[in-house]
GROMACS .gro file of C-alpha atoms in nm:
model
  310
    1MET     CA    1  -2.023  -1.363  -0.490
    2PRO     CA    2  -1.911  -1.133  -0.765
    3LEU     CA    3  -1.737  -0.804  -0.806
    4LEU     CA    4  -2.002  -0.546  -0.895
    5VAL     CA    5  -1.997  -0.207  -1.065
    6ASP     CA    6  -2.309   0.012  -1.041
    7GLY     CA    7  -2.495  -0.298  -0.919
    8ARG     CA    8  -2.399  -0.502  -1.225
    9ARG     CA    9  -2.170  -0.805  -1.230
   10VAL     CA   10  -1.826  -0.735  -1.376
   11ARG     CA   11  -1.723  -0.953  -1.667
   12LEU     CA   12  -1.367  -1.075  -1.615
   13PRO     CA   13  -1.106  -1.106  -1.749
   14GLN     CA   14  -1.105  -0.758  -1.893
   15SER     CA   15  -0.830  -0.500  -1.902
   16ALA     CA   16  -0.878  -0.196  -1.678
   17GLY     CA   17  -0.944   0.011  -1.991
   18ASP     CA   18  -1.217  -0.223  -2.118
   19LEU     CA   19  -1.374  -0.230  -1.774
   20VAL     CA   20  -1.410   0.148  -1.745
   21ARG     CA   21  -1.533   0.177  -2.102
   22ALA     CA   22  -1.811  -0.064  -2.009
   23HIS     CA   23  -1.890   0.143  -1.697
   24PRO     CA   24  -1.873   0.519  -1.772
   25LEU     CA   25  -1.907   0.609  -1.402
   26LEU     CA   26  -1.576   0.434  -1.330
   27GLU     CA   27  -1.409   0.627  -1.611
   28GLU     CA   28  -1.543   0.956  -1.477
   29ARG     CA   29  -1.423   0.882  -1.121
   30ALA     CA   30  -1.076   0.790  -1.249
   31ARG     CA   31  -1.062   1.113  -1.450
   32LEU     CA   32  -1.161   1.322  -1.148
   33LEU     CA   33  -0.900   1.154  -0.925
   34ARG     CA   34  -0.622   1.202  -1.183
   35GLY     CA   35  -0.719   1.569  -1.217
   36GLN     CA   36  -0.674   1.648  -0.847
   37SER     CA   37  -0.369   1.830  -0.722
   38VAL     CA   38  -0.151   1.633  -0.477
   39GLN     CA   39  -0.211   1.718  -0.110
   40GLN     CA   40   0.081   1.712   0.132
   41VAL     CA   41  -0.040   1.513   0.433
   42GLY     CA   42   0.116   1.597   0.769
   43PRO     CA   43   0.191   1.344   1.044
   44GLN     CA   44  -0.098   1.438   1.277
   45GLY     CA   45  -0.359   1.163   1.282
   46LEU     CA   46  -0.184   0.980   0.996
   47LEU     CA   47  -0.107   0.612   0.976
   48TYR     CA   48   0.136   0.562   0.688
   49VAL     CA   49   0.129   0.219   0.525
   50GLN     CA   50   0.442   0.085   0.356
   51GLN     CA   51   0.473  -0.179   0.084
   52ARG     CA   52   0.334  -0.518   0.193
   53GLU     CA   53   0.165  -0.365   0.496
   54LEU     CA   54  -0.202  -0.343   0.578
   55ALA     CA   55  -0.381  -0.119   0.827
   56VAL     CA   56  -0.747  -0.115   0.920
   57THR     CA   57  -0.952   0.105   1.152
   58SER     CA   58  -1.291   0.273   1.179
   59PRO     CA   59  -1.438   0.619   1.245
   60LYS     CA   60  -1.448   0.534   1.619
   61ASP     CA   61  -1.066   0.555   1.628
   62GLY     CA   62  -0.959   0.843   1.849
   63SER     CA   63  -0.600   0.845   1.720
   64ILE     CA   64  -0.609   0.784   1.346
   65SER     CA   65  -0.812   0.986   1.098
   66ILE     CA   66  -0.610   0.922   0.779
   67LEU     CA   67  -0.459   0.611   0.621
   68GLY     CA   68  -0.218   0.669   0.335
   69SER     CA   69   0.058   0.529   0.118
   70ASP     CA   70   0.268   0.650  -0.175
   71ASP     CA   71   0.573   0.564  -0.389
   72ALA     CA   72   0.360   0.316  -0.585
   73THR     CA   73   0.497   0.266  -0.938
   74THR     CA   74   0.394  -0.081  -1.055
   75CYS     CA   75   0.237  -0.143  -0.709
   76HIS     CA   76  -0.133  -0.080  -0.642
   77ILE     CA   77  -0.284   0.084  -0.334
   78VAL     CA   78  -0.608  -0.086  -0.229
   79VAL     CA   79  -0.878   0.065  -0.008
   80LEU     CA   80  -1.163  -0.158   0.111
   81ARG     CA   81  -1.439   0.002   0.314
   82HIS     CA   82  -1.763  -0.111   0.475
   83THR     CA   83  -2.020   0.167   0.429
   84GLY     CA   84  -2.224   0.056   0.732
   85ASN     CA   85  -1.965   0.074   1.010
   86GLY     CA   86  -1.702   0.275   0.822
   87ALA     CA   87  -1.430   0.013   0.882
   88THR     CA   88  -1.155   0.098   0.632
   89CYS     CA   89  -0.850  -0.098   0.523
   90LEU     CA   90  -0.563   0.043   0.318
   91THR     CA   91  -0.283  -0.170   0.182
   92HIS     CA   92   0.009  -0.138  -0.061
   93CYS     CA   93   0.022  -0.449  -0.286
   94ASP     CA   94   0.320  -0.538  -0.504
   95GLY     CA   95   0.194  -0.862  -0.659
   96THR     CA   96   0.406  -1.095  -0.447
   97ASP     CA   97   0.114  -1.309  -0.330
   98THR     CA   98  -0.214  -1.147  -0.429
   99LYS     CA   99  -0.405  -1.472  -0.376
  100ALA     CA  100  -0.315  -1.470  -0.006
  101GLU     CA  101  -0.338  -1.093   0.037
  102VAL     CA  102  -0.698  -1.033  -0.076
  103PRO     CA  103  -0.846  -1.268   0.189
  104LEU     CA  104  -0.629  -1.088   0.449
  105ILE     CA  105  -0.779  -0.755   0.337
  106MET     CA  106  -1.131  -0.901   0.353
  107ASN     CA  107  -1.080  -1.054   0.698
  108SER     CA  108  -0.935  -0.731   0.835
  109ILE     CA  109  -1.268  -0.558   0.762
  110LYS     CA  110  -1.472  -0.851   0.892
  111SER     CA  111  -1.283  -0.835   1.223
  112PHE     CA  112  -1.499  -0.533   1.310
  113SER     CA  113  -1.781  -0.721   1.481
  114ASP     CA  114  -2.069  -0.501   1.365
  115HIS     CA  115  -1.991  -0.601   1.006
  116ALA     CA  116  -2.336  -0.760   0.968
  117GLN     CA  117  -2.518  -0.427   0.989
  118CYS     CA  118  -2.659  -0.269   0.676
  119GLY     CA  119  -2.413  -0.125   0.429
  120ARG     CA  120  -2.190  -0.269   0.160
  121LEU     CA  121  -1.825  -0.342   0.086
  122GLU     CA  122  -1.663  -0.093  -0.153
  123VAL     CA  123  -1.319  -0.131  -0.307
  124HIS     CA  124  -1.092   0.134  -0.461
  125LEU     CA  125  -0.783   0.038  -0.666
  126VAL     CA  126  -0.522   0.300  -0.755
  127GLY     CA  127  -0.171   0.275  -0.897
  128GLY     CA  128   0.046   0.119  -1.164
  129PHE     CA  129   0.101   0.240  -1.521
  130SER     CA  130   0.175   0.100  -1.867
  131ASP     CA  131   0.517  -0.036  -1.774
  132GLU     CA  132   0.732  -0.227  -2.023
  133ARG     CA  133   0.727  -0.552  -1.828
  134GLN     CA  134   0.345  -0.533  -1.787
  135LEU     CA  135   0.379  -0.590  -1.413
  136SER     CA  136   0.104  -0.335  -1.343
  137GLN     CA  137  -0.129  -0.504  -1.587
  138LYS     CA  138  -0.067  -0.840  -1.423
  139LEU     CA  139  -0.131  -0.700  -1.074
  140THR     CA  140  -0.453  -0.527  -1.185
  141HIS     CA  141  -0.578  -0.856  -1.329
  142GLN     CA  142  -0.480  -1.051  -1.013
  143LEU     CA  143  -0.655  -0.807  -0.779
  144LEU     CA  144  -0.977  -0.790  -0.983
  145SER     CA  145  -0.985  -1.171  -1.017
  146GLU     CA  146  -0.923  -1.233  -0.646
  147PHE     CA  147  -1.185  -0.981  -0.531
  148ASP     CA  148  -1.427  -1.144  -0.777
  149ARG     CA  149  -1.358  -1.483  -0.609
  150GLN     CA  150  -1.457  -1.370  -0.258
  151GLU     CA  151  -1.782  -1.486  -0.098
  152ASP     CA  152  -1.918  -1.135  -0.038
  153ASP     CA  153  -2.055  -0.886  -0.286
  154ILE     CA  154  -1.784  -0.623  -0.340
  155HIS     CA  155  -1.865  -0.299  -0.518
  156LEU     CA  156  -1.583  -0.162  -0.733
  157VAL     CA  157  -1.609   0.216  -0.690
  158THR     CA  158  -1.270   0.348  -0.803
  159LEU     CA  159  -1.048   0.196  -1.070
  160CYS     CA  160  -0.751   0.419  -1.154
  161VAL     CA  161  -0.485   0.162  -1.239
  162THR     CA  162  -0.234   0.070  -1.511
  163GLU     CA  163  -0.339   0.231  -1.844
  164LEU     CA  164  -0.592   0.452  -1.659
  165ASN     CA  165  -0.311   0.590  -1.440
  166ASP     CA  166  -0.056   0.633  -1.719
  167ARG     CA  167   0.106   0.939  -1.872
  168GLU     CA  168   0.362   0.951  -2.149
  169ASP     CA  169   0.658   1.186  -2.166
  170ASN     CA  170   0.926   1.158  -2.438
  171GLU     CA  171   0.805   0.807  -2.519
  172ASN     CA  172   0.854   0.699  -2.157
  173HIS     CA  173   0.559   0.599  -1.940
  174PHE     CA  174   0.498   0.715  -1.582
  175PRO     CA  175   0.218   0.680  -1.324
  176VAL     CA  176  -0.005   0.986  -1.286
  177ILE     CA  177  -0.085   0.905  -0.922
  178TYR     CA  178   0.188   0.770  -0.693
  179GLY     CA  179   0.004   0.799  -0.361
  180ILE     CA  180  -0.339   0.835  -0.204
  181ALA     CA  181  -0.491   0.895   0.138
  182VAL     CA  182  -0.831   0.804   0.274
  183ASN     CA  183  -1.008   1.004   0.544
  184ILE     CA  184  -1.157   0.747   0.783
  185LYS     CA  185  -1.429   0.983   0.906
  186THR     CA  186  -1.553   1.116   0.569
  187ALA     CA  187  -1.449   0.826   0.337
  188GLU     CA  188  -1.288   1.078   0.100
  189ILE     CA  189  -1.004   0.938  -0.111
  190TYR     CA  190  -0.757   1.185  -0.258
  191ARG     CA  191  -0.414   1.216  -0.416
  192ALA     CA  192  -0.148   1.259  -0.150
  193SER     CA  193   0.219   1.260  -0.065
  194PHE     CA  194   0.380   1.218   0.276
  195GLN     CA  195   0.694   1.359   0.435
  196ASP     CA  196   0.659   1.139   0.741
  197ARG     CA  197   0.661   0.765   0.667
  198GLY     CA  198   0.736   0.649   1.020
  199PRO     CA  199   0.767   0.523   1.274
  200GLU     CA  200   1.060   0.285   1.213
  201GLU     CA  201   1.058   0.357   0.840
  202GLU     CA  202   1.388   0.178   0.768
  203LEU     CA  203   1.302  -0.126   0.977
  204ARG     CA  204   0.969  -0.169   0.800
  205ALA     CA  205   1.128  -0.113   0.457
  206ALA     CA  206   1.397  -0.370   0.541
  207ARG     CA  207   1.130  -0.631   0.616
  208ALA     CA  208   0.970  -0.574   0.274
  209LEU     CA  209   1.305  -0.574   0.088
  210THR     CA  210   1.400  -0.909   0.245
  211GLY     CA  211   1.077  -1.065   0.120
  212GLY     CA  212   0.848  -1.047   0.422
  213PRO     CA  213   0.480  -1.124   0.346
  214MET     CA  214   0.183  -0.886   0.379
  215ILE     CA  215   0.112  -0.812   0.747
  216SER     CA  216  -0.128  -0.603   0.952
  217ILE     CA  217   0.052  -0.333   1.152
  218TYR     CA  218  -0.223  -0.164   1.355
  219ASP     CA  219  -0.455  -0.270   1.636
  220ALA     CA  220  -0.761  -0.047   1.625
  221LYS     CA  221  -0.886  -0.172   1.963
  222THR     CA  222  -0.578  -0.050   2.151
  223GLU     CA  223  -0.500   0.222   1.891
  224GLN     CA  224  -0.142   0.096   1.880
  225LEU     CA  225   0.096   0.047   1.590
  226ARG     CA  226   0.272  -0.284   1.637
  227ILE     CA  227   0.603  -0.352   1.462
  228GLY     CA  228   0.760  -0.696   1.471
  229PRO     CA  229   0.915  -0.897   1.600
  230TYR     CA  230   1.058  -0.964   1.253
  231SER     CA  231   1.335  -1.192   1.141
  232TRP     CA  232   1.522  -1.206   0.813
  233MET     CA  233   1.827  -1.370   0.662
  234PRO     CA  234   2.134  -1.151   0.593
  235PHE     CA  235   2.070  -0.966   0.267
  236PRO     CA  236   2.273  -1.133  -0.013
  237HIS     CA  237   2.569  -0.929  -0.147
  238VAL     CA  238   2.476  -0.624   0.059
  239ASP     CA  239   2.830  -0.479   0.036
  240PHE     CA  240   2.829  -0.525  -0.341
  241TRP     CA  241   2.503  -0.333  -0.377
  242LEU     CA  242   2.621  -0.053  -0.149
  243GLN     CA  243   2.925  -0.004  -0.374
  244GLN     CA  244   2.713   0.040  -0.688
  245ASP     CA  245   2.631   0.380  -0.835
  246ASP     CA  246   2.276   0.520  -0.847
  247LYS     CA  247   2.217   0.399  -1.202
  248GLU     CA  248   2.302   0.036  -1.115
  249ILE     CA  249   2.079   0.040  -0.807
  250LEU     CA  250   1.793   0.192  -1.001
  251GLU     CA  251   1.821  -0.054  -1.289
  252ASN     CA  252   1.858  -0.365  -1.074
  253LEU     CA  253   1.650  -0.302  -0.763
  254SER     CA  254   1.347  -0.133  -0.917
  255THR     CA  255   1.060  -0.288  -1.113
  256SER     CA  256   1.033   0.034  -1.316
  257PRO     CA  257   1.363   0.232  -1.315
  258LEU     CA  258   1.247   0.528  -1.525
  259ALA     CA  259   0.931   0.589  -1.326
  260GLU     CA  260   1.064   0.588  -0.970
  261PRO     CA  261   1.024   0.899  -0.752
  262PRO     CA  262   1.344   1.106  -0.700
  263HIS     CA  263   1.418   0.969  -0.353
  264PHE     CA  264   1.404   0.600  -0.459
  265VAL     CA  265   1.780   0.533  -0.470
  266GLU     CA  266   1.844   0.715  -0.144
  267HIS     CA  267   1.565   0.510   0.018
  268ILE     CA  268   1.711   0.180  -0.112
  269ARG     CA  269   2.063   0.279   0.003
  270SER     CA  270   1.947   0.363   0.354
  271THR     CA  271   1.750   0.035   0.369
  272LEU     CA  272   2.059  -0.161   0.255
  273MET     CA  273   2.272   0.019   0.516
  274PHE     CA  274   2.014  -0.081   0.776
  275LEU     CA  275   2.030  -0.446   0.660
  276LYS     CA  276   2.409  -0.438   0.676
  277LYS     CA  277   2.393  -0.302   1.031
  278TYR     CA  278   2.128  -0.554   1.140
  279PRO     CA  279   2.187  -0.875   0.941
  280SER     CA  280   1.980  -1.070   1.194
  281PRO     CA  281   1.733  -0.843   1.377
  282THR     CA  282   1.563  -1.073   1.625
  283ASN     CA  283   1.761  -0.991   1.940
  284THR     CA  284   1.915  -0.657   1.845
  285LEU     CA  285   1.600  -0.475   1.731
  286PHE     CA  286   1.343  -0.671   1.929
  287PRO     CA  287   1.483  -0.728   2.280
  288GLY     CA  288   1.320  -1.033   2.436
  289ASN     CA  289   1.162  -1.099   2.097
  290LYS     CA  290   0.890  -0.844   2.177
  291ALA     CA  291   0.709  -0.614   1.939
  292LEU     CA  292   0.783  -0.241   1.925
  293LEU     CA  293   0.464  -0.055   2.017
  294TYR     CA  294   0.373   0.300   1.919
  295LYS     CA  295   0.077   0.520   2.005
  296LYS     CA  296  -0.022   0.869   1.895
  297ASN     CA  297   0.049   1.135   2.160
  298GLU     CA  298  -0.161   1.446   2.231
  299ASP     CA  299  -0.002   1.624   1.934
  300GLY     CA  300  -0.109   1.340   1.704
  301LEU     CA  301   0.249   1.214   1.659
  302TRP     CA  302   0.379   0.859   1.710
  303GLU     CA  303   0.544   0.791   2.041
  304LYS     CA  304   0.709   0.466   2.148
  305ILE     CA  305   0.546   0.301   2.446
  306SER     CA  306   0.690   0.037   2.676
  307SER     CA  307   0.657  -0.303   2.513
  308LEU     CA  308   0.594  -0.480   2.844
  309GLY     CA  309   0.326  -0.741   2.818
  310SER     CA  310   0.334  -0.746   2.440
   0.00000   0.00000   0.00000
């Protein structure tokens, strides 16, 4: 079944710009989202989603009230929500394997058994900009095409991607919005940034940098964040990269060097240091090859729990 906007079938392929021009409501929603000020989201009740991660939960969740992600330059943040049961998935897509990722996103919502009740599936796409290599444009097209290929009707509610999320400064292009959050209880989506990207921020970033595929990190039934066990090959030339200056790292390890947030190089360096320290993580980071489990404590912060029985 098709991708729909305002109840009408979307005609693909179209650029994001053409699509919103054909559907003024989409254009208005994108304008309103761009115009918001960025909210700093604290760690209480937050589940932060990194690149190539997916998290899904519903309003029944006693631990998580907000899903969020940021630092998207050419990446897109996708929110899929079922209006009937409120099941909400947020993921941070980088275009590695969109064909495999969209069915994962769909199935994560369908795993909530009361999916068949009345309501509809709504999708929100945010991120990217008019980058020189047109990676954003390619990812926008992939996501729209793959959602259009799914069996279910999917209503496109927010489209603030690529040229719709672009600003120009001294002839250089930048994203307007780098991050968003979604409130699970109210369904509100808003511009956001996050100080706390844990738990295990470096471990999760290392998995993405070494080419790990999209994975689900949260079990809404047990309200536990589940990390690993992961494995990766030693990162090639890690010592070489650690010796490079900021400019070299930015130019070679970013898809969009000019548009990265200020902490990008520091983040990459710390991830490379982590990979140097743990060239093969299976036994060192995951004793007994068991997952690391985290749960929110009474203060709404992540706390490691014993991984027995995992």
